[in-house]
Coordinates of C-alpha atoms and ligand atoms in Angstrom, one line a residue:
M26 CA 23.0 18.5 -13.7
S27 CA 21.1 19.1 -10.5
D28 CA 18.4 16.6 -9.5
K29 CA 15.0 18.3 -9.3
R30 CA 14.2 16.1 -6.3
Q31 CA 16.9 17.7 -4.2
N32 CA 14.6 20.7 -3.9
V33 CA 11.7 18.8 -2.5
L34 CA 10.8 18.6 1.2
L35 CA 8.5 15.6 1.1
G36 CA 10.5 12.4 1.8
L37 CA 13.0 14.1 4.2
T38 CA 13.1 12.9 7.8
F39 CA 13.0 15.1 10.8
R40 CA 16.8 14.8 11.0
E41 CA 17.2 15.6 7.4
L42 CA 14.9 18.7 7.6
T43 CA 16.8 19.9 10.7
D44 CA 20.1 19.6 8.7
F45 CA 18.5 21.4 5.8
A46 CA 17.4 24.2 8.1
E47 CA 20.9 24.5 9.6
E48 CA 22.6 24.5 6.2
S49 CA 20.2 27.3 5.2
G50 CA 21.6 29.3 8.1
Q51 CA 18.5 28.8 10.2
P52 CA 18.1 27.7 13.8
S53 CA 17.6 24.0 14.1
Y54 CA 14.0 24.4 15.5
R55 CA 13.0 25.3 11.9
G56 CA 13.5 21.6 11.2
R57 CA 10.6 20.8 13.5
Q58 CA 8.5 23.5 11.9
L59 CA 9.1 22.1 8.4
F60 CA 8.4 18.5 9.6
E61 CA 5.1 19.5 11.1
A62 CA 4.0 21.6 8.1
V63 CA 4.9 18.9 5.5
Y64 CA 3.6 15.8 7.3
G65 CA 1.3 17.0 10.1
Q66 CA -0.5 19.8 8.3
R67 CA 0.3 18.5 4.8
V68 CA 0.9 21.9 3.2
E69 CA 1.2 21.9 -0.6
S70 CA 3.5 24.9 -1.0
V71 CA 6.3 26.6 0.9
E72 CA 4.2 29.7 1.1
Q73 CA 1.7 27.8 3.2
I74 CA 4.2 27.1 6.0
S75 CA 2.8 29.8 8.3
T76 CA 5.2 29.1 11.1
L77 CA 8.1 30.4 9.0
P78 CA 8.8 34.1 8.7
Q79 CA 7.4 35.6 5.4
E80 CA 10.9 36.5 4.3
L81 CA 12.2 33.0 4.7
R82 CA 9.3 31.5 2.8
H83 CA 10.0 33.9 0.0
R84 CA 13.7 33.0 0.0
F85 CA 12.9 29.3 -0.1
K86 CA 10.5 29.9 -3.0
Q87 CA 13.1 31.9 -4.9
R88 CA 15.6 29.1 -4.8
G89 CA 13.0 26.7 -6.2
L90 CA 12.1 24.8 -3.0
S91 CA 8.8 22.9 -3.1
V92 CA 6.9 20.5 -0.9
G93 CA 6.5 17.9 -3.7
V94 CA 3.0 16.6 -3.2
P95 CA 2.2 14.7 -6.4
T96 CA -0.7 15.7 -8.6
I97 CA -4.0 14.0 -8.9
Q98 CA -4.4 13.6 -12.6
K99 CA -7.6 11.6 -12.7
K100 CA -10.3 10.2 -10.3
F101 CA -12.5 7.2 -11.0
V102 CA -15.4 6.7 -8.6
S103 CA -16.9 3.3 -8.0
S104 CA -20.5 2.5 -7.2
D105 CA -19.2 1.1 -3.8
G106 CA -17.5 4.4 -2.8
T107 CA -14.0 3.3 -3.7
I108 CA -12.0 5.9 -5.6
R109 CA -9.1 5.1 -7.9
Y110 CA -6.7 8.0 -8.3
L111 CA -4.1 8.4 -11.0
I112 CA -1.3 10.3 -9.4
G113 CA 1.5 11.9 -11.4
F114 CA 5.1 12.8 -10.4
S115 CA 7.4 15.5 -11.5
D116 CA 9.1 13.4 -14.2
G117 CA 5.8 12.5 -15.9
Q118 CA 5.5 9.0 -14.5
S119 CA 2.3 8.1 -12.6
V120 CA 0.8 5.4 -10.4
E121 CA -2.6 4.4 -9.0
T122 CA -3.6 4.9 -5.4
V123 CA -7.0 3.6 -4.1
W124 CA -9.2 5.2 -1.4
M125 CA -11.6 2.7 0.3
P126 CA -14.1 4.2 2.8
E127 CA -15.9 1.8 5.0
G128 CA -19.1 2.4 7.1
D129 CA -20.3 0.5 10.2
D130 CA -21.7 -2.2 8.0
G131 CA -18.4 -2.6 6.1
E132 CA -19.8 -0.9 3.0
A133 CA -19.2 2.5 1.9
G134 CA -22.1 4.4 3.5
D135 CA -24.6 6.5 1.5
G136 CA -24.9 9.2 4.1
S137 CA -28.5 8.3 4.8
E138 CA -28.0 7.0 8.4
A139 CA -30.1 8.6 11.0
G140 CA -28.3 11.0 13.3
N141 CA -27.1 14.5 13.8
E142 CA -27.2 16.3 10.5
V143 CA -23.9 18.1 11.1
E144 CA -22.0 15.0 12.5
K145 CA -23.0 12.8 9.7
A146 CA -21.4 14.9 7.0
R147 CA -19.1 11.9 6.4
A148 CA -20.6 8.6 5.3
W149 CA -17.8 6.4 6.6
D150 CA -16.0 5.8 9.9
R151 CA -12.7 4.4 8.7
A152 CA -10.9 4.3 5.4
T153 CA -8.0 2.4 3.8
I154 CA -5.6 3.9 1.3
C155 CA -3.8 1.4 -0.9
V156 CA -0.5 2.9 -2.1
S157 CA 1.9 2.0 -4.8
S158 CA 5.6 1.4 -4.3
Q159 CA 6.9 1.2 -7.9
V160 CA 5.8 2.4 -11.3
G161 CA 4.8 -0.9 -12.7
C162 CA 6.1 -4.2 -11.3
A163 CA 9.0 -6.6 -12.1
V164 CA 7.4 -9.6 -10.4
D165 CA 5.7 -11.4 -13.3
C166 CA 2.6 -12.9 -11.5
Q167 CA 0.5 -14.4 -14.3
F168 CA -2.8 -13.3 -12.9
C169 CA -2.0 -9.6 -12.2
L170 CA -2.6 -6.7 -14.6
T171 CA 0.2 -4.6 -13.1
A172 CA 2.7 -7.3 -14.2
L173 CA 1.9 -6.5 -17.8
L174 CA 3.5 -3.1 -17.5
G175 CA 6.9 -4.4 -16.4
V176 CA 8.7 -2.1 -14.0
K177 CA 9.6 1.5 -14.9
R178 CA 11.2 2.7 -11.7
N179 CA 11.1 2.7 -8.0
L180 CA 9.2 5.4 -6.2
T181 CA 11.1 7.6 -3.7
A182 CA 10.0 7.7 -0.1
G183 CA 8.5 11.2 -0.7
E184 CA 6.5 9.8 -3.6
I185 CA 5.1 7.0 -1.5
V186 CA 4.1 9.3 1.4
G187 CA 3.0 11.9 -1.3
Q188 CA 0.3 9.6 -2.5
V189 CA -1.1 9.5 1.0
C190 CA -0.9 13.3 1.4
A191 CA -2.6 13.9 -1.9
V192 CA -5.5 11.6 -1.1
L193 CA -5.9 12.8 2.5
N194 CA -6.0 16.4 1.2
D195 CA -8.5 15.6 -1.5
Q196 CA -10.7 13.8 1.0
H197 CA -10.2 16.5 3.7
V198 CA -9.2 13.9 6.2
S199 CA -6.6 14.0 9.0
P200 CA -5.2 11.2 11.0
P201 CA -5.1 10.3 13.8
Q202 CA -8.5 11.9 14.5
D203 CA -9.8 10.2 11.3
R204 CA -9.2 6.5 11.2
V205 CA -7.0 5.8 8.2
N206 CA -5.3 2.5 7.4
I207 CA -2.5 2.1 4.9
V208 CA -1.9 -1.0 2.8
F209 CA 1.2 -1.2 0.6
M210 CA -0.7 -3.3 -1.9
G211 CA -0.9 -1.1 -4.9
M212 CA 1.3 -1.2 -8.0
G213 CA 4.8 -2.7 -7.5
E214 CA 6.6 -5.0 -5.1
P215 CA 7.4 -3.0 -1.9
F216 CA 10.2 -5.4 -1.0
L217 CA 12.0 -4.7 -4.2
N218 CA 12.1 -1.0 -3.2
Y219 CA 12.7 -1.8 0.5
D220 CA 14.7 1.3 1.7
N221 CA 12.2 3.8 0.3
F222 CA 9.3 1.8 1.5
I223 CA 10.5 1.5 5.1
K224 CA 11.5 5.2 5.1
A225 CA 7.9 6.1 4.0
V226 CA 6.6 3.9 6.9
G227 CA 8.6 6.0 9.4
L228 CA 7.4 9.3 7.9
L229 CA 3.8 8.1 7.9
A230 CA 4.0 7.0 11.5
E231 CA 5.9 9.8 13.0
G232 CA 4.9 12.6 10.7
V233 CA 1.4 12.0 9.3
G234 CA 0.2 10.3 12.4
I235 CA -0.8 6.9 11.1
A236 CA 0.1 4.2 13.7
E237 CA 2.3 1.3 12.5
S238 CA -0.5 -1.1 13.7
R239 CA -2.7 0.5 11.0
M240 CA -0.3 -0.3 8.2
T241 CA 0.1 -3.6 6.3
V242 CA 2.6 -4.5 3.6
S243 CA 2.1 -7.3 1.2
T244 CA 4.9 -9.1 -0.6
A245 CA 5.0 -11.7 -3.4
G246 CA 7.7 -13.4 -1.3
I247 CA 11.0 -11.6 -1.4
V248 CA 12.4 -13.8 1.5
P249 CA 15.5 -11.8 2.6
R250 CA 13.4 -8.7 3.1
I251 CA 10.9 -10.6 5.2
Y252 CA 13.7 -11.1 7.7
D253 CA 14.7 -7.5 7.4
L254 CA 11.2 -6.3 8.1
G255 CA 11.0 -8.5 11.2
A256 CA 14.1 -6.6 12.6
E257 CA 12.6 -3.1 12.0
P258 CA 11.8 -1.0 15.1
V259 CA 8.8 0.5 13.4
R260 CA 7.1 -1.7 10.9
P261 CA 3.7 -2.5 9.3
K262 CA 2.0 -5.9 9.7
L263 CA 3.0 -8.5 7.1
A264 CA 0.9 -10.1 4.4
I265 CA 2.3 -12.8 2.1
S266 CA 0.8 -13.4 -1.3
L267 CA 0.8 -17.2 -1.4
N268 CA -1.7 -18.1 -4.1
A269 CA -0.7 -21.8 -4.3
P270 CA -0.1 -24.6 -1.9
N271 CA 2.8 -26.3 -3.7
D272 CA 5.9 -25.3 -5.7
E273 CA 4.7 -26.8 -8.9
L274 CA 1.6 -24.7 -9.1
R275 CA 3.2 -21.6 -7.4
S276 CA 6.1 -21.5 -9.8
R277 CA 3.6 -21.5 -12.7
L278 CA 1.5 -18.7 -11.3
M279 CA 4.3 -16.7 -9.7
P280 CA 7.7 -17.3 -11.3
I281 CA 9.4 -15.6 -8.3
N282 CA 8.8 -18.9 -6.6
R283 CA 11.7 -20.4 -8.6
K284 CA 14.0 -18.0 -6.7
W285 CA 12.5 -18.3 -3.2
N286 CA 10.4 -21.5 -3.0
L287 CA 7.6 -22.3 -0.6
E288 CA 10.0 -24.0 1.8
K289 CA 12.1 -20.8 2.2
L290 CA 9.0 -18.6 2.2
V291 CA 7.1 -20.5 4.8
A292 CA 10.3 -20.8 6.9
A293 CA 10.5 -17.0 6.8
A294 CA 6.9 -16.8 7.8
R295 CA 7.4 -19.2 10.8
D296 CA 10.5 -17.2 11.9
F297 CA 8.7 -13.8 11.7
P298 CA 8.7 -12.1 15.1
L299 CA 5.0 -11.4 15.6
R300 CA 4.1 -8.7 18.2
N301 CA 1.4 -9.2 20.9
R302 CA -1.9 -10.2 19.3
E303 CA -0.4 -9.7 15.8
R304 CA -1.2 -12.3 13.1
L305 CA 0.3 -12.9 9.7
T306 CA -1.9 -12.7 6.7
F307 CA -1.7 -15.0 3.7
E308 CA -3.4 -13.8 0.6
Y309 CA -4.7 -16.5 -1.7
V310 CA -6.2 -15.5 -5.1
L311 CA -8.7 -18.1 -6.2
M312 CA -8.6 -19.0 -9.9
D313 CA -11.3 -21.2 -11.3
G314 CA -10.1 -24.8 -11.8
V315 CA -6.5 -23.9 -11.1
N316 CA -5.9 -23.5 -7.3
D317 CA -9.4 -23.6 -5.9
S318 CA -10.1 -27.3 -5.1
P319 CA -10.8 -28.7 -1.6
Q320 CA -7.6 -30.7 -2.1
N321 CA -5.7 -27.4 -2.6
A322 CA -7.3 -26.0 0.5
R323 CA -6.2 -29.0 2.6
E324 CA -2.7 -28.8 1.2
L325 CA -2.7 -25.1 2.1
S326 CA -3.8 -25.8 5.6
E327 CA -0.9 -28.3 6.0
L328 CA 1.6 -25.9 4.6
I329 CA 0.9 -23.1 7.1
R330 CA -0.1 -25.3 10.1
G331 CA 1.1 -23.8 13.4
I332 CA 1.7 -20.3 12.1
R333 CA -0.3 -17.6 13.9
G334 CA -2.0 -16.3 10.9
K335 CA -5.1 -16.1 8.7
V336 CA -5.9 -16.6 5.1
N337 CA -7.6 -13.8 3.0
L338 CA -9.3 -15.4 0.1
I339 CA -9.7 -13.2 -3.0
A340 CA -11.7 -14.4 -5.9
L341 CA -9.8 -13.5 -9.0
N342 CA -10.5 -10.1 -10.4
P343 CA -10.6 -10.5 -14.1
G344 CA -8.9 -8.3 -16.6
P345 CA -7.9 -8.1 -20.3
G346 CA -4.9 -10.2 -21.1
I347 CA -5.4 -12.4 -18.0
A348 CA -5.8 -16.1 -18.8
F349 CA -7.6 -17.1 -15.6
Q350 CA -11.3 -17.0 -14.6
T351 CA -13.1 -16.1 -11.4
P352 CA -14.4 -19.2 -9.6
A353 CA -18.2 -19.5 -8.8
E354 CA -19.2 -18.3 -5.4
N355 CA -19.9 -21.7 -4.0
R356 CA -16.3 -22.8 -4.8
V357 CA -15.0 -19.9 -2.8
F358 CA -17.2 -20.8 0.1
E359 CA -16.2 -24.4 0.0
F360 CA -12.6 -23.5 -0.1
Q361 CA -13.1 -21.3 3.0
K362 CA -15.0 -24.1 4.8
T363 CA -12.3 -26.6 4.1
L364 CA -9.7 -24.3 5.6
T365 CA -11.8 -23.4 8.6
A366 CA -12.5 -27.1 9.2
A367 CA -8.7 -27.7 9.2
G368 CA -8.3 -25.1 11.9
V369 CA -7.1 -22.2 9.7
P370 CA -9.0 -18.9 10.0
A371 CA -10.1 -17.8 6.5
F372 CA -11.9 -14.7 5.3
I373 CA -13.3 -13.9 1.9
R374 CA -12.2 -10.5 0.8
R375 CA -14.9 -8.4 -0.7
P376 CA -13.7 -6.9 -4.0
R377 CA -13.6 -3.1 -3.9
G378 CA -14.0 -0.9 -6.9
R379 CA -14.1 -3.8 -9.5
D380 CA -16.3 -1.7 -11.8
I381 CA -13.5 1.0 -12.1
Y382 CA -10.6 -1.4 -12.2
A383 CA -9.5 -0.5 -8.7
A384 CA -9.6 -4.0 -7.2
C385 CA -6.6 -6.2 -6.3
G386 CA -4.5 -7.1 -9.4
Q387 CA -6.4 -4.6 -11.5
L388 CA -4.1 -1.6 -11.2
K389 CA -2.7 -0.7 -14.5
R390 CA -2.1 2.8 -15.6
T391 CA -4.9 3.9 -17.9
V392 CA -2.4 6.3 -19.6
E393 CA 0.4 4.4 -21.3
F394 CA 4.0 5.0 -20.4
P395 CA 5.4 8.0 -22.3
A396 CA 8.0 7.0 -24.9
S397 CA 11.4 7.3 -23.2
Ligands
SAH29 N1 3.5 -7.1 -5.0 C1 2.9 -7.2 -3.7 C2 1.9 -6.1 -3.4 C3 0.7 -6.1 -4.3 S1 -0.6 -6.7 -3.4 C4 2.2 -8.6 -3.6 O1 2.2 -9.3 -4.6 O2 1.8 -9.0 -2.5 C5 -1.7 -7.2 -4.5 C6 -2.5 -8.4 -4.1 O3 -3.5 -8.6 -5.1 C7 -1.6 -9.6 -4.0 O4 -2.0 -10.4 -2.9 C8 -2.0 -10.4 -5.3 O5 -1.8 -11.8 -5.1 C9 -3.4 -10.0 -5.5 N2 -3.8 -10.1 -6.9 C10 -3.0 -9.9 -8.0 N3 -3.7 -10.0 -9.1 C11 -5.0 -10.3 -8.7 C12 -6.2 -10.5 -9.5 N4 -6.3 -10.5 -10.8 N5 -7.3 -10.7 -8.8 C13 -7.3 -10.7 -7.4 N6 -6.2 -10.5 -6.7 C14 -5.1 -10.3 -7.3

C-alpha cells in the first residue's frame, strides 16, 4: 500500500526536493523552484507553481502530487484578537494552532490608531503563532487539558510547517517582511517528536523565512533532548515548563518528573549552551494554594540561581476536568515580587484567548477523536 504522504511536497527539504526533481527526470534547479514555491510563496496546489512549465505541473498533478497544506476546519476568534484554528490533516486527525497578534501596546490593536489610512490596514505590528507538535499529548501534566486526550500520533515535519503555512495564508502575512514569531507550545510535547520538530525548524528558518531567534520551543522536561537541542546548528530558544520548585510537588503535578527529576533537569538547563544575549525561559503555572506561596518562590529562586534565565509566570487557565484553581491576582504579584527580590527576573504572562479556550493548557480538540 502506498503511503499518501509520499505524494506531498510540504515537509521535504531543499535536498529532498532536488532529489525528487532529478528522479522525475528534471534538471536539479527544479528543486530550488519547488522549495521556493512551497515555503517561500506558500502555494496551495501544484498548479500554482508558476515557475514550472505548464506541462510539468499537469504531469505532477496527474500522478497525484500535492503540496499538502492542511485544512482550516474551524476558527474561533477571541475578544483580544487571538484566533484558535482547528486544523485538519489528510488522515482525518486534527490539532489546534493559535494566532496571537500584538500591537504597540502589547494588545491586539483595534485598528483605530491615527495614521495613514492605507498603511494602517493591519492592526498589529507583530504576531506569534503557537503550533502543535503531536495530536494530543502523552505527558500527563495534571493541570493541562491537552493531557486528557492522551497521544494519538506524532505530526510529520510537513504537518508542523503546514500549520504555519495555513495560518499565514489565512492572515495574508509573509515573513520576513511581517514580524512573525513561532512558539512550539501547542498540543503535544515537541521533544517526544524531536526529529520532525527539528526538521520543521529548519524548513521554517530556511524556507518560510522565520529566523531561528524568533522561535521558541517549550518542553515539559525531556532531558536527553535538551542536550540534543543544544548541539543543533539551527535551533529555537528553549523554554522549560518547571511549575514546581521541588521534586515532591513536581512529581505530583508532572509525573514525567519521576523519570527526569529536578536535579537532572536543572543540570541540563545549566549545561545548555546559550548564544550571545540569549536567555533560558522557565515557565511556572501558578495554582492556587498548591505552588504559589512566597516560600515556593524562594525555593524556586534557589533552584535556578546562577542560570542566565527568566521566569514566565502563568496564572492557571481553568478548564473542565482540571482540579486546580487560578490564584488571586495579588498572589501572582507577590510571587513575582519575591522572585525579583531574590534576583530572578520574572514576568507575568498575560493570558491570550482564554474566552475561546486558546490559552496555555486549554488546547483540546473540540471535535472528538474519530473512532479508530
Ligand atoms: N509540552 C510542552 C509544550 C506545551 S507548552 C510543555 O509542557 O512545555 C504549554 C505551556 O502551558 C506549558 O508551559 C505548560 O506548563 C502550560 N500550561 C499547561 N496547562 C496550563 C493551564 N491549565 N494553565 C496555564 N498554563 C498551562
